[in-house]
Coordinates of C-alpha atoms and ligand atoms in Angstrom, one line a residue:
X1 CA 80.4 91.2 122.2
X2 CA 79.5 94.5 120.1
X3 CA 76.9 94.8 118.3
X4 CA 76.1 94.6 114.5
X5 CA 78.1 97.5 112.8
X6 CA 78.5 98.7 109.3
X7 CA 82.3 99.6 108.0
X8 CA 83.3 101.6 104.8
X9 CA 86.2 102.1 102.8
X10 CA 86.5 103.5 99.8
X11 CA 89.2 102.8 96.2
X12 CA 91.5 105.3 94.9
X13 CA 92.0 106.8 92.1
X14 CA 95.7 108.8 91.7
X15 CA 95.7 112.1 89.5
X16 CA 99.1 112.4 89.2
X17 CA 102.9 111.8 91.2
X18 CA 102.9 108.0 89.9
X19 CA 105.8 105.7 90.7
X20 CA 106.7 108.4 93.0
X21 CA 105.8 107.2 96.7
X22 CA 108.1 104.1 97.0
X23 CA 111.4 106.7 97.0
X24 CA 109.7 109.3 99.3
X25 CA 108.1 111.5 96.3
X26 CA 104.9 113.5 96.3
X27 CA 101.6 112.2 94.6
X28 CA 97.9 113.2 94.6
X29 CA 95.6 110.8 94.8
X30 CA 91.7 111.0 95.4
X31 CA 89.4 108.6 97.3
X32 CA 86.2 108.0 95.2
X33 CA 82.7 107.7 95.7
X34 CA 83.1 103.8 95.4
X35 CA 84.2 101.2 97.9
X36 CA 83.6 98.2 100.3
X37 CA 81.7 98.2 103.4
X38 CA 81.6 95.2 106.1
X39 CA 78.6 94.8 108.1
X40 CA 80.2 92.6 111.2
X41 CA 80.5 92.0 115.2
X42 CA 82.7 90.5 117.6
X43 CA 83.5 86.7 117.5
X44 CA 85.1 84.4 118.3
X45 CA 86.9 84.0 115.4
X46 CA 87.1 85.9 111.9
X47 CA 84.3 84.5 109.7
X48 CA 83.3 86.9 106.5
X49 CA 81.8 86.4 103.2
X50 CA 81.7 88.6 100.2
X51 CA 79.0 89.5 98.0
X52 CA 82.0 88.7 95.0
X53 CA 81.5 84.5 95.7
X54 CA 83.7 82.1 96.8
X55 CA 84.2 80.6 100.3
X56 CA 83.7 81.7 103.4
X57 CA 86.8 82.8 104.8
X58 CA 87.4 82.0 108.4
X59 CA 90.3 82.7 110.5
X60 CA 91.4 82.9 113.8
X61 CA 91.5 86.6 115.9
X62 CA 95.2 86.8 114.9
X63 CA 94.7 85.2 111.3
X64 CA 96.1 82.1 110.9
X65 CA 94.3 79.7 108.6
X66 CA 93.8 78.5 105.0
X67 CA 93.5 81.2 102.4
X68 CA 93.4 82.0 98.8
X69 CA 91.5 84.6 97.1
X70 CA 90.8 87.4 99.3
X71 CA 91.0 85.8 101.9
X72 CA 95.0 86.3 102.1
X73 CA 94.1 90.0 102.8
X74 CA 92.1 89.0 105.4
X75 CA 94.9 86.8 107.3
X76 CA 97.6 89.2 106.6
X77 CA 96.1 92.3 108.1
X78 CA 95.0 90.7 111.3
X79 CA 98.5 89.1 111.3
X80 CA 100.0 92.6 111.0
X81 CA 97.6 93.7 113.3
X82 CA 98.2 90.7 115.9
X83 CA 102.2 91.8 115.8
X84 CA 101.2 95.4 116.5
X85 CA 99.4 94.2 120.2
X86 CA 96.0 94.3 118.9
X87 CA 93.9 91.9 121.2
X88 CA 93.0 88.5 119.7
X89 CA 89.4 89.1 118.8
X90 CA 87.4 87.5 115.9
X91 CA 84.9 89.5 113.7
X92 CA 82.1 87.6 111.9
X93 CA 80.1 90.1 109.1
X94 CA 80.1 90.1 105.2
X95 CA 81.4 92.4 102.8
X96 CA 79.6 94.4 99.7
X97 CA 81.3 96.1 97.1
X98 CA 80.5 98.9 94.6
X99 CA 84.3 99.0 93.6
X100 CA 85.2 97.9 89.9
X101 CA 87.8 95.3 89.8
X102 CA 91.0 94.9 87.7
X103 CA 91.1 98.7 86.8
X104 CA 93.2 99.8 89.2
X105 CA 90.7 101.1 91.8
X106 CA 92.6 99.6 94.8
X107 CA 90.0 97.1 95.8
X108 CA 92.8 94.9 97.7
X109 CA 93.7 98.1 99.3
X110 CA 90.3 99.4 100.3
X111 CA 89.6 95.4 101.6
X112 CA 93.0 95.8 104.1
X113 CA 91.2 99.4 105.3
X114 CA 87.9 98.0 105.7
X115 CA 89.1 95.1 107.6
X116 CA 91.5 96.7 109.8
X117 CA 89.2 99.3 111.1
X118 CA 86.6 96.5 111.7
X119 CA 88.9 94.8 113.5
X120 CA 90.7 97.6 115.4
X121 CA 87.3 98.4 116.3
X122 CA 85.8 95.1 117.8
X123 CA 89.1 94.6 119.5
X124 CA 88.8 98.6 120.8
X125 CA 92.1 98.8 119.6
X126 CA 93.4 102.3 118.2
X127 CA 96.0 103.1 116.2
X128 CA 96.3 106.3 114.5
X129 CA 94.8 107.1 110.9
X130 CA 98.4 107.4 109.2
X131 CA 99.5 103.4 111.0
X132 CA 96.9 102.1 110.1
X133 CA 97.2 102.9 106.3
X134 CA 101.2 101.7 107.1
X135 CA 99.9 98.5 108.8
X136 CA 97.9 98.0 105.6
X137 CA 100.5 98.9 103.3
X138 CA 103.0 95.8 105.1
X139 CA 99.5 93.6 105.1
X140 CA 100.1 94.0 100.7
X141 CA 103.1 92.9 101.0
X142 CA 102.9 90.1 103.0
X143 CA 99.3 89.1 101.5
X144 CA 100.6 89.0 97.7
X145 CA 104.7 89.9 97.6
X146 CA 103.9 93.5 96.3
X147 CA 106.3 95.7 97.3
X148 CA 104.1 98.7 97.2
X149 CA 104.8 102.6 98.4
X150 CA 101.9 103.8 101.0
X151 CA 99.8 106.5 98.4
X152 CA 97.0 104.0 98.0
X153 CA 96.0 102.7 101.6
X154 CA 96.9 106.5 102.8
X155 CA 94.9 108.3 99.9
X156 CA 92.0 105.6 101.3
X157 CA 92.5 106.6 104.9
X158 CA 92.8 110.5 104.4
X159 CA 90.6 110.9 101.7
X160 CA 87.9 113.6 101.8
X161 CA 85.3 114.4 99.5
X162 CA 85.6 117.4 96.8
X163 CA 89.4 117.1 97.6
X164 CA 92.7 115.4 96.4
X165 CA 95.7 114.1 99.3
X166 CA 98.5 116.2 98.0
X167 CA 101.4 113.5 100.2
X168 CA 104.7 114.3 100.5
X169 CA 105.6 110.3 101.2
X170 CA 109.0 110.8 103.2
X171 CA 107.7 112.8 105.9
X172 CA 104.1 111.5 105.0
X173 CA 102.9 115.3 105.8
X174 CA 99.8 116.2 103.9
X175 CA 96.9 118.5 103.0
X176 CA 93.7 118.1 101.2
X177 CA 93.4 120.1 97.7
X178 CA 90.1 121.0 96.4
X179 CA 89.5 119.8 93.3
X180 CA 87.4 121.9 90.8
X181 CA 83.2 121.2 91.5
X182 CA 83.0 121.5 87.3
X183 CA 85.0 118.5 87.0
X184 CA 84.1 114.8 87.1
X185 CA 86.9 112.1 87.0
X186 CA 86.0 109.5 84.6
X187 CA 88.2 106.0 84.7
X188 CA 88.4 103.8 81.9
X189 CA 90.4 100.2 81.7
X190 CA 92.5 99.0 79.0
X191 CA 90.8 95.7 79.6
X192 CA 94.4 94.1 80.2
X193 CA 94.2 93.0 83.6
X194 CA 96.9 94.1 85.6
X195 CA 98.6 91.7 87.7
X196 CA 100.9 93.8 90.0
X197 CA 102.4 90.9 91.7
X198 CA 103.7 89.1 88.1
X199 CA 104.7 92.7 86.7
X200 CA 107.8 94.4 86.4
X201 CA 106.5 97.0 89.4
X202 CA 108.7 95.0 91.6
X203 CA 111.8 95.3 88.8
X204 CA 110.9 99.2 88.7
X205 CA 111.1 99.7 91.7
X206 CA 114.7 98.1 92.2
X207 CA 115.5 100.1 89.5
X208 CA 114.4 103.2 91.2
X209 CA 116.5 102.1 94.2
X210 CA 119.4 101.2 92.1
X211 CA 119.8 104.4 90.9
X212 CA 119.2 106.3 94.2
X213 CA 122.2 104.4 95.2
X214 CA 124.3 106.0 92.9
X215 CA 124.1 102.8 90.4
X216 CA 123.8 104.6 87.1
X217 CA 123.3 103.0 83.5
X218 CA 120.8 104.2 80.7
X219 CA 118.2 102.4 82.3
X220 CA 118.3 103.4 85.7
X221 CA 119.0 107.2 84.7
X222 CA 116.0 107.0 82.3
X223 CA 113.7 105.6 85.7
X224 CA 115.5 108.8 87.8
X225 CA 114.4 111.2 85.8
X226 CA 110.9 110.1 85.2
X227 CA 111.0 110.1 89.4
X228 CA 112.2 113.9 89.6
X229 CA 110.4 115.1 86.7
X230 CA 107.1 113.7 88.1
X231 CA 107.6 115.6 91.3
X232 CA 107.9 118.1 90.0
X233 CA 104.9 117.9 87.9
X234 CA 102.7 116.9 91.2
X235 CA 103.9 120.4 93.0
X236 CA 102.5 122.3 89.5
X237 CA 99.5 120.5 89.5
X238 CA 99.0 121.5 93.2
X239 CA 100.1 124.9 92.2
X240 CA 97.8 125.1 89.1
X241 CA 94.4 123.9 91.5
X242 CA 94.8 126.0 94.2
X243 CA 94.6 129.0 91.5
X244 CA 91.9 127.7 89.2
X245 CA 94.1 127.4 86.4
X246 CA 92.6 124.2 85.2
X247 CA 93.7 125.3 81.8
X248 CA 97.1 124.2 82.8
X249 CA 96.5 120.7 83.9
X250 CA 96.3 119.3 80.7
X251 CA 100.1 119.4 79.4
X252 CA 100.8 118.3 83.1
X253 CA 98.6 115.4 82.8
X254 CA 100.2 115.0 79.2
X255 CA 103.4 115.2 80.0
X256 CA 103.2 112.7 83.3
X257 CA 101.7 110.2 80.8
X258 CA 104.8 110.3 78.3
X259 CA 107.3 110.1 81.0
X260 CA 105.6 107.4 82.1
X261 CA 105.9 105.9 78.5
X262 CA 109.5 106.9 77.9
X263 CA 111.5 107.0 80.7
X264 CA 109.7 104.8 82.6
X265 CA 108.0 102.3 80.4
X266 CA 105.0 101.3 81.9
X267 CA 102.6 102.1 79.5
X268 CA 100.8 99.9 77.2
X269 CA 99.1 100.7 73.4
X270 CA 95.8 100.7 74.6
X271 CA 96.7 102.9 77.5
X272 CA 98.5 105.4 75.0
X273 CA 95.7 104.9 72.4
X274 CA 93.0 105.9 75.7
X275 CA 95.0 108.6 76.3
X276 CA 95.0 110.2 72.7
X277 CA 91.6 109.4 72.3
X278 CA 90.6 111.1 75.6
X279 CA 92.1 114.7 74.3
X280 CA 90.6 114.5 70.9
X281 CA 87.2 114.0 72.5
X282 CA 87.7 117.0 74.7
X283 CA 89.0 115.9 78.1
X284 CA 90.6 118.9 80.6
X285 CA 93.6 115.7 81.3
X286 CA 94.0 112.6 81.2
X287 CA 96.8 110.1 81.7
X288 CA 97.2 106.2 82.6
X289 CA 96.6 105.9 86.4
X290 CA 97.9 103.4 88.7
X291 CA 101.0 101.2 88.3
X292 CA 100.6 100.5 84.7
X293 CA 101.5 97.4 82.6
X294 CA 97.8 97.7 82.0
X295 CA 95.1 98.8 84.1
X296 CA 92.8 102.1 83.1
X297 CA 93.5 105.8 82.5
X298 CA 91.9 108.8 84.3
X299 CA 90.8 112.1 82.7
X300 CA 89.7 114.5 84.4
X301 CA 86.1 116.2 82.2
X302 CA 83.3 118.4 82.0
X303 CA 80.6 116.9 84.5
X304 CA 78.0 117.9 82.1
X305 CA 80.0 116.2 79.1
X306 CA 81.1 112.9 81.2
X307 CA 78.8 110.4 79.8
X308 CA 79.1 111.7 75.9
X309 CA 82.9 111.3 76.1
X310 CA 83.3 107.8 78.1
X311 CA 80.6 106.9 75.3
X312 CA 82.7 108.6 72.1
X313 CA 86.4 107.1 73.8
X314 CA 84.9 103.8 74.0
X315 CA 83.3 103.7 70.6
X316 CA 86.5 105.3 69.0
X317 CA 88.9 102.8 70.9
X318 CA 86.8 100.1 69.3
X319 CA 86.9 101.3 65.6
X320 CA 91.1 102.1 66.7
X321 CA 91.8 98.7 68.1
X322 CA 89.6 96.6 66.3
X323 CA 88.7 95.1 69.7
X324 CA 85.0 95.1 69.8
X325 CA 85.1 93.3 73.1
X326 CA 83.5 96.2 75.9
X327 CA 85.8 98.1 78.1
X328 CA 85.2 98.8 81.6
X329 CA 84.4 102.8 83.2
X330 CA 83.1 104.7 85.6
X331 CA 82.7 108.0 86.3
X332 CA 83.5 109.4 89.6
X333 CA 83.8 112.1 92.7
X334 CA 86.7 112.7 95.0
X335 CA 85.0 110.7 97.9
X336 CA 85.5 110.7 101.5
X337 CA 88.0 108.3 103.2
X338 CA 87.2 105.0 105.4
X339 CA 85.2 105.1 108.6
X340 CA 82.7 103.7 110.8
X341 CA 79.4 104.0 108.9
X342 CA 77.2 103.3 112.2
Ligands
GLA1 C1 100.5 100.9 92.8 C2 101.1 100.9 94.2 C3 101.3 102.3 94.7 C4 102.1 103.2 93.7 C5 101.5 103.0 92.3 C6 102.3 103.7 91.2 O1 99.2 101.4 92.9 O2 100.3 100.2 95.1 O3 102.0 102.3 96.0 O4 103.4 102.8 93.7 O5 101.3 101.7 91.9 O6 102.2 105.1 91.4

């Protein structure tokens, strides 16, 4: 029986290299100053509430049981986790979050991170950083039917404050990027919520495959060259923030944005709409983040000037869109990956 001990993971937030980690491309995602912690011990069985509502979700050690909700992240990372020889035992704690939903954050992702290094931990069970954020990645899949690339459970595991994971996701090498202490990354939602599961990221990604496989139409050509010219633009950005040319990240951040609109149509009108609005009121970059189809836009700003310009975006996107209804933001720092908190 351990203790009582207090778990933390944190959401992500990419910058740039989007659609890019399911064919072994290069992104740059940040961990943020926001996330999920689990305050648990050994059971029995695993027994956890949330601080979001609903039901008690309880489980056996290796995660079989009834489960809807959250819960399903729950059973499907201690069933990955059962499957890679992790000793059956339970974990009974709660779980608090400071994460934004339906934004694009990765709260389901930061829930698999948090849970597996609770669990790995009771169980004394270790597995090293970059499986675990592997283990989580098949936990998505099997939890909800995504088929997702590894940048979010990875940025969530590696992520380190001040700094972006610069990934290359074929070899899954990586270094940490320090991102300019001027800058604050400010996230605001389209107020669509994004359903990954019911969206096309599953068709994109077929497409992407598709076309990797030498099956070439207009469609799939259009989806290969948002692919190569994204990579591109994630090895510039690198370039441009290792030599404080932050001057340069704006047409970078523009230009991922309209190949994301273009070539790879995944953008919405309120996302392109946030987007504009963000450079007219004076952000460094900005660009949607995250899968699309909805879901929030980053821009990168003035710390000094963050609150001013979330406030003038949100006003102007109101008098734009003629949606009065409020939009959801934040503004946030390049946080420090998952870990034991005590
Ligand atoms: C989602 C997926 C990631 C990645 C992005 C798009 O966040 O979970 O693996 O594919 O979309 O860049």
């Amino acid at each position: 029986m351990t203790g009582q001990r207090t778990y933390y993971a944190p959401g992500r937030v990419n910058l740039i290299g989007e659609h890019t980690d399911y064919s072994g491309g290069f992104v740059l995602p940040c961990a943020i100053d926001r996330g999920i912690t689990l305050c648990g011990s050994s059971a029995e069985r695993i027994s956890l509430r949330s601080d979001r509502g609903g039901e008690r979700v309880v489980l056996t050690a290796d995660g079989q049981g009834e489960t809807d909700n959250w819960g399903r992240y729950a059973a499907a990372v201690a069933q990955e986790l059962a499957l890679a020889g992790r000793p059956p035992v339970g974990l009974e704690g709660w779980l608090r979050s400071d994460l934004p939903d339906g934004i694009g954050l990765s709260s389901s992702a930061a829930l698999e991170v948090c849970l597996a290094l609770a669990l790995c931990d009771v169980a004394e069970f270790a597995l090293p950083t970059i499986d675990l954020a592997l283990l989580c990645q098949r936990a998505e899949w099997r939890a909800v039917g995504v088929p997702c690339g590894v940048m979010d459970q990875a940025a969530i595991v590696l992520g380190r404050r001040q700094h972006a994971l610069f990934l290359d996701c074929a070899s899954l090498s990586y270094e940490h990027v320090e991102l300019p202490a001027e800058l604050a990354i400010a996230i605001v939602g389209s107020g669509e919520r994004r359903e990954l599961a019911s969206s096309g990221y599953a068709d994109r990604r077929r497409e992407v495959e598709c076309g990797l496989a030498g099956d070439m139409d207009d469609t799939t050509s259009r989806r290969l060259r948002h692919v190569e010219s994204e990579n591109r633009r994630v090895l510039d950005t690198v370039a441009a923030l290792r030599a404080g040319r932050n001057d340069l990240l704006g047409d970078l951040f523009l230009q991922s944005h309209r190949s994301l609109r273009d070539d790879f149509e995944v953008t919405t009108q309120r996302l392109d709409l946030l987007v504009s609005l963000s450079y007219e009121d004076g952000a460094v970059a900005a660009r949607m983040t995250g899968a699309g189809f909805g879901g929030a836009i980053v821009a990168l700003v003035p710390n000094d000037d963050a609150r001013r310009f979330v406030g003038s975006v949100l006003h102007r996107f109101a008098d734009r869109s003629g949606d009065s209804k409020p939009l959801r933001w934040d503004v946030v720092q390049a946080g420090d990956g998952a870990c034991r908190l005590s």
